[in-house]
mmCIF file of C-alpha atoms in Angstrom:
data_model
loop_
_atom_site.group_PDB
_atom_site.id
_atom_site.type_symbol
_atom_site.label_atom_id
_atom_site.label_comp_id
_atom_site.label_asym_id
_atom_site.label_seq_id
_atom_site.Cartn_x
_atom_site.Cartn_y
_atom_site.Cartn_z
ATOM 1 C CA UNK Z 1 157.019 82.379 136.001
ATOM 2 C CA UNK Z 2 154.031 82.830 138.158
ATOM 3 C CA UNK Z 3 153.194 86.292 136.885
ATOM 4 C CA UNK Z 4 149.649 87.275 135.842
ATOM 5 C CA UNK Z 5 148.996 86.278 132.392
ATOM 6 C CA UNK Z 6 146.027 86.452 129.950
ATOM 7 C CA UNK Z 7 144.726 83.448 128.350
ATOM 8 C CA UNK Z 8 142.220 83.081 125.325
ATOM 9 C CA UNK Z 9 138.772 81.388 125.732
ATOM 10 C CA UNK Z 10 139.400 77.722 125.650
ATOM 11 C CA UNK Z 11 141.949 75.482 127.116
ATOM 12 C CA UNK Z 12 145.654 76.373 127.080
ATOM 13 C CA UNK Z 13 148.316 73.901 128.319
ATOM 14 C CA UNK Z 14 151.297 75.414 130.176
ATOM 15 C CA UNK Z 15 154.276 73.310 130.390
ATOM 16 C CA UNK Z 16 156.563 73.736 133.574
ATOM 17 C CA UNK Z 17 160.149 72.663 133.466
ATOM 18 C CA UNK Z 18 162.499 72.630 136.387
ATOM 19 C CA UNK Z 19 166.330 71.895 136.049
ATOM 20 C CA UNK Z 20 168.718 71.482 138.851
ATOM 21 C CA UNK Z 21 172.469 72.556 138.923
ATOM 22 C CA UNK Z 22 173.486 69.070 137.532
ATOM 23 C CA UNK Z 23 171.304 69.566 134.442
ATOM 24 C CA UNK Z 24 168.575 67.070 135.574
ATOM 25 C CA UNK Z 25 165.263 68.374 134.399
ATOM 26 C CA UNK Z 26 161.640 67.537 135.277
ATOM 27 C CA UNK Z 27 158.348 68.767 133.321
ATOM 28 C CA UNK Z 28 154.731 68.782 134.226
ATOM 29 C CA UNK Z 29 151.813 70.085 132.540
ATOM 30 C CA UNK Z 30 148.981 72.488 133.814
ATOM 31 C CA UNK Z 31 145.887 73.514 131.864
ATOM 32 C CA UNK Z 32 144.239 76.790 132.064
ATOM 33 C CA UNK Z 33 140.632 76.724 130.950
ATOM 34 C CA UNK Z 34 138.912 80.029 130.215
ATOM 35 C CA UNK Z 35 135.037 79.667 130.130
ATOM 36 C CA UNK Z 36 132.937 82.345 128.367
ATOM 37 C CA UNK Z 37 130.066 82.923 130.879
ATOM 38 C CA UNK Z 38 129.181 86.355 129.828
ATOM 39 C CA UNK Z 39 125.663 87.039 128.182
ATOM 40 C CA UNK Z 40 125.700 88.725 124.840
ATOM 41 C CA UNK Z 41 123.606 92.052 125.082
ATOM 42 C CA UNK Z 42 120.801 92.995 122.847
ATOM 43 C CA UNK Z 43 119.960 96.529 122.198
ATOM 44 C CA UNK Z 44 116.452 97.017 120.637
ATOM 45 C CA UNK Z 45 115.789 100.305 118.575
ATOM 46 C CA UNK Z 46 113.143 102.653 119.816
ATOM 47 C CA UNK Z 47 109.477 101.987 118.632
ATOM 48 C CA UNK Z 48 109.024 103.000 114.849
ATOM 49 C CA UNK Z 49 106.294 104.791 113.147
ATOM 50 C CA UNK Z 50 106.291 104.403 109.358
ATOM 51 C CA UNK Z 51 103.907 105.570 106.496
ATOM 52 C CA UNK Z 52 103.014 103.026 103.890
ATOM 53 C CA UNK Z 53 104.852 102.938 100.569
ATOM 54 C CA UNK Z 54 102.875 104.742 97.915
ATOM 55 C CA UNK Z 55 100.609 102.188 96.225
ATOM 56 C CA UNK Z 56 101.068 99.472 98.678
ATOM 57 C CA UNK Z 57 99.633 98.730 102.294
ATOM 58 C CA UNK Z 58 102.987 98.057 103.709
ATOM 59 C CA UNK Z 59 106.302 99.805 104.719
ATOM 60 C CA UNK Z 60 109.924 98.533 104.730
ATOM 61 C CA UNK Z 61 112.299 98.475 107.621
ATOM 62 C CA UNK Z 62 115.824 97.110 108.369
ATOM 63 C CA UNK Z 63 116.855 95.996 111.742
ATOM 64 C CA UNK Z 64 120.280 96.969 112.540
ATOM 65 C CA UNK Z 65 122.549 94.572 114.221
ATOM 66 C CA UNK Z 66 121.321 94.520 117.785
ATOM 67 C CA UNK Z 67 123.779 92.157 119.437
ATOM 68 C CA UNK Z 68 127.057 92.552 121.190
ATOM 69 C CA UNK Z 69 129.342 90.078 123.097
ATOM 70 C CA UNK Z 70 132.755 89.823 124.498
ATOM 71 C CA UNK Z 71 133.872 86.849 122.271
ATOM 72 C CA UNK Z 72 133.092 86.371 118.662
ATOM 73 C CA UNK Z 73 130.479 84.020 117.075
ATOM 74 C CA UNK Z 74 127.357 85.445 118.401
ATOM 75 C CA UNK Z 75 123.948 85.334 116.520
ATOM 76 C CA UNK Z 76 120.408 86.771 116.807
ATOM 77 C CA UNK Z 77 117.079 86.136 115.339
ATOM 78 C CA UNK Z 78 113.602 88.020 115.270
ATOM 79 C CA UNK Z 79 110.174 87.001 115.384
ATOM 80 C CA UNK Z 80 107.067 89.080 114.137
ATOM 81 C CA UNK Z 81 103.685 89.213 115.811
ATOM 82 C CA UNK Z 82 100.641 91.485 115.313
ATOM 83 C CA UNK Z 83 99.899 93.010 111.973
ATOM 84 C CA UNK Z 84 102.892 91.120 110.375
ATOM 85 C CA UNK Z 85 103.710 87.634 111.378
ATOM 86 C CA UNK Z 86 107.039 85.822 110.815
ATOM 87 C CA UNK Z 87 109.589 83.830 112.581
ATOM 88 C CA UNK Z 88 111.727 83.177 113.994
ATOM 89 C CA UNK Z 89 114.187 84.172 111.366
ATOM 90 C CA UNK Z 90 117.274 82.153 110.600
ATOM 91 C CA UNK Z 91 120.364 82.937 112.793
ATOM 92 C CA UNK Z 92 121.873 86.183 111.668
ATOM 93 C CA UNK Z 93 125.497 86.727 112.518
ATOM 94 C CA UNK Z 94 126.770 89.294 114.793
ATOM 95 C CA UNK Z 95 127.679 92.413 112.474
ATOM 96 C CA UNK Z 96 124.958 91.811 110.066
ATOM 97 C CA UNK Z 97 121.473 93.612 109.748
ATOM 98 C CA UNK Z 98 118.165 91.796 108.982
ATOM 99 C CA UNK Z 99 118.004 93.271 105.433
ATOM 100 C CA UNK Z 100 114.857 94.737 104.289
ATOM 101 C CA UNK Z 101 111.744 93.443 106.009
ATOM 102 C CA UNK Z 102 108.180 94.404 104.910
ATOM 103 C CA UNK Z 103 105.648 95.271 107.628
ATOM 104 C CA UNK Z 104 101.860 95.397 107.004
ATOM 105 C CA UNK Z 105 99.820 98.301 108.016
ATOM 106 C CA UNK Z 106 98.914 98.283 111.739
ATOM 107 C CA UNK Z 107 101.250 97.440 114.729
ATOM 108 C CA UNK Z 108 103.729 94.679 114.659
ATOM 109 C CA UNK Z 109 105.766 93.515 117.650
ATOM 110 C CA UNK Z 110 109.438 92.526 116.890
ATOM 111 C CA UNK Z 111 110.972 90.294 119.321
ATOM 112 C CA UNK Z 112 114.780 89.948 119.318
ATOM 113 C CA UNK Z 113 116.657 86.846 120.693
ATOM 114 C CA UNK Z 114 120.367 86.168 120.687
ATOM 115 C CA UNK Z 115 122.947 83.638 121.652
ATOM 116 C CA UNK Z 116 126.843 83.504 121.735
ATOM 117 C CA UNK Z 117 129.078 80.797 120.650
ATOM 118 C CA UNK Z 118 129.267 79.642 124.157
ATOM 119 C CA UNK Z 119 125.254 79.115 124.097
ATOM 120 C CA UNK Z 120 124.822 81.940 126.583
ATOM 121 C CA UNK Z 121 121.520 83.636 125.572
ATOM 122 C CA UNK Z 122 120.671 87.233 125.683
ATOM 123 C CA UNK Z 123 117.956 88.969 127.578
ATOM 124 C CA UNK Z 124 115.061 89.012 124.961
ATOM 125 C CA UNK Z 125 114.148 92.450 123.753
ATOM 126 C CA UNK Z 126 111.110 93.899 121.985
ATOM 127 C CA UNK Z 127 110.032 96.860 119.993
ATOM 128 C CA UNK Z 128 107.216 97.961 117.808
ATOM 129 C CA UNK Z 129 106.893 98.800 114.270
ATOM 130 C CA UNK Z 130 103.522 100.917 113.533
ATOM 131 C CA UNK Z 131 102.696 101.291 109.816
ATOM 132 C CA UNK Z 132 100.066 104.024 109.118
ATOM 133 C CA UNK Z 133 98.189 104.522 105.914
ATOM 134 C CA UNK Z 134 98.506 108.129 104.956
ATOM 135 C CA UNK Z 135 97.744 107.777 101.336
ATOM 136 C CA UNK Z 136 94.285 108.995 100.058
ATOM 137 C CA UNK Z 137 91.949 106.663 98.184
ATOM 138 C CA UNK Z 138 91.408 107.258 94.437
ATOM 139 C CA UNK Z 139 88.073 108.035 92.852
ATOM 140 C CA UNK Z 140 87.290 108.196 89.115
ATOM 141 C CA UNK Z 141 83.977 109.778 88.406
ATOM 142 C CA UNK Z 142 81.712 108.452 85.771
ATOM 143 C CA UNK Z 143 80.634 110.429 82.775
ATOM 144 C CA UNK Z 144 78.030 113.257 83.272
ATOM 145 C CA UNK Z 145 74.378 112.417 83.062
ATOM 146 C CA UNK Z 146 71.949 114.534 81.175
ATOM 147 C CA UNK Z 147 68.117 113.870 81.111
ATOM 148 C CA UNK Z 148 65.021 115.741 80.297
ATOM 149 C CA UNK Z 149 62.623 116.865 82.813
ATOM 150 C CA UNK Z 150 59.718 114.598 83.624
ATOM 151 C CA UNK Z 151 56.430 115.541 81.818
ATOM 152 C CA UNK Z 152 54.623 118.317 83.958
ATOM 153 C CA UNK Z 153 57.313 118.294 86.424
ATOM 154 C CA UNK Z 154 60.280 120.529 86.888
ATOM 155 C CA UNK Z 155 62.540 117.666 87.643
ATOM 156 C CA UNK Z 156 64.053 114.720 85.974
ATOM 157 C CA UNK Z 157 64.858 111.136 87.075
ATOM 158 C CA UNK Z 158 68.388 109.688 86.437
ATOM 159 C CA UNK Z 159 70.108 106.397 87.114
ATOM 160 C CA UNK Z 160 73.769 107.111 88.561
ATOM 161 C CA UNK Z 161 76.666 104.913 88.023
ATOM 162 C CA UNK Z 162 78.929 104.489 90.816
ATOM 163 C CA UNK Z 163 82.437 106.026 90.532
ATOM 164 C CA UNK Z 164 85.397 103.774 90.473
ATOM 165 C CA UNK Z 165 87.240 103.697 93.689
ATOM 166 C CA UNK Z 166 90.485 102.312 94.803
ATOM 167 C CA UNK Z 167 92.835 102.444 97.798
ATOM 168 C CA UNK Z 168 96.500 101.231 98.543
ATOM 169 C CA UNK Z 169 94.987 99.307 101.574
ATOM 170 C CA UNK Z 170 91.867 97.011 101.068
ATOM 171 C CA UNK Z 171 88.787 98.821 101.985
ATOM 172 C CA UNK Z 172 85.107 98.416 101.717
ATOM 173 C CA UNK Z 173 83.594 101.653 100.426
ATOM 174 C CA UNK Z 174 79.880 101.237 100.539
ATOM 175 C CA UNK Z 175 78.640 103.857 102.947
ATOM 176 C CA UNK Z 176 81.931 105.825 102.570
ATOM 177 C CA UNK Z 177 80.579 107.260 99.183
ATOM 178 C CA UNK Z 178 78.651 110.323 99.882
ATOM 179 C CA UNK Z 179 76.681 112.618 97.305
#
């Protein structure tokens, strides 16, 4: 049968047999090798802008499975640079996301790489995660101060205690305190 047939990736052996009218037969074998030379495709999400998690200086994001391929067995990785550095990650199987990744305040570039089971490398894709600090700092005022007027003056002198300040992201308050 010399009709068009479909063969799976890899090598398939086809055995041809011929038999004459007297019942004599002869066989030969032919191999059909299908090679996967199609690159896997990575699809990066759009750039993301996130707010810090209350009380922290970071935000969480999960990278959805970005890889697609014509054959099974592809894997992908990510590398982080900028405000957050990491990578490359361990190989992640097709169909699986990154799990929760913590991103620091600022701009992080995420670089996606992928490869299929035939070692075809995908075209690298990137996107950014921007984490903004939208949480106000906290201030605790010291106790009120009461002093008497200075002799022969209509004013008094007082030494103030600085308020206690804190912020979800490390800051130097110094000149930021106004009174």
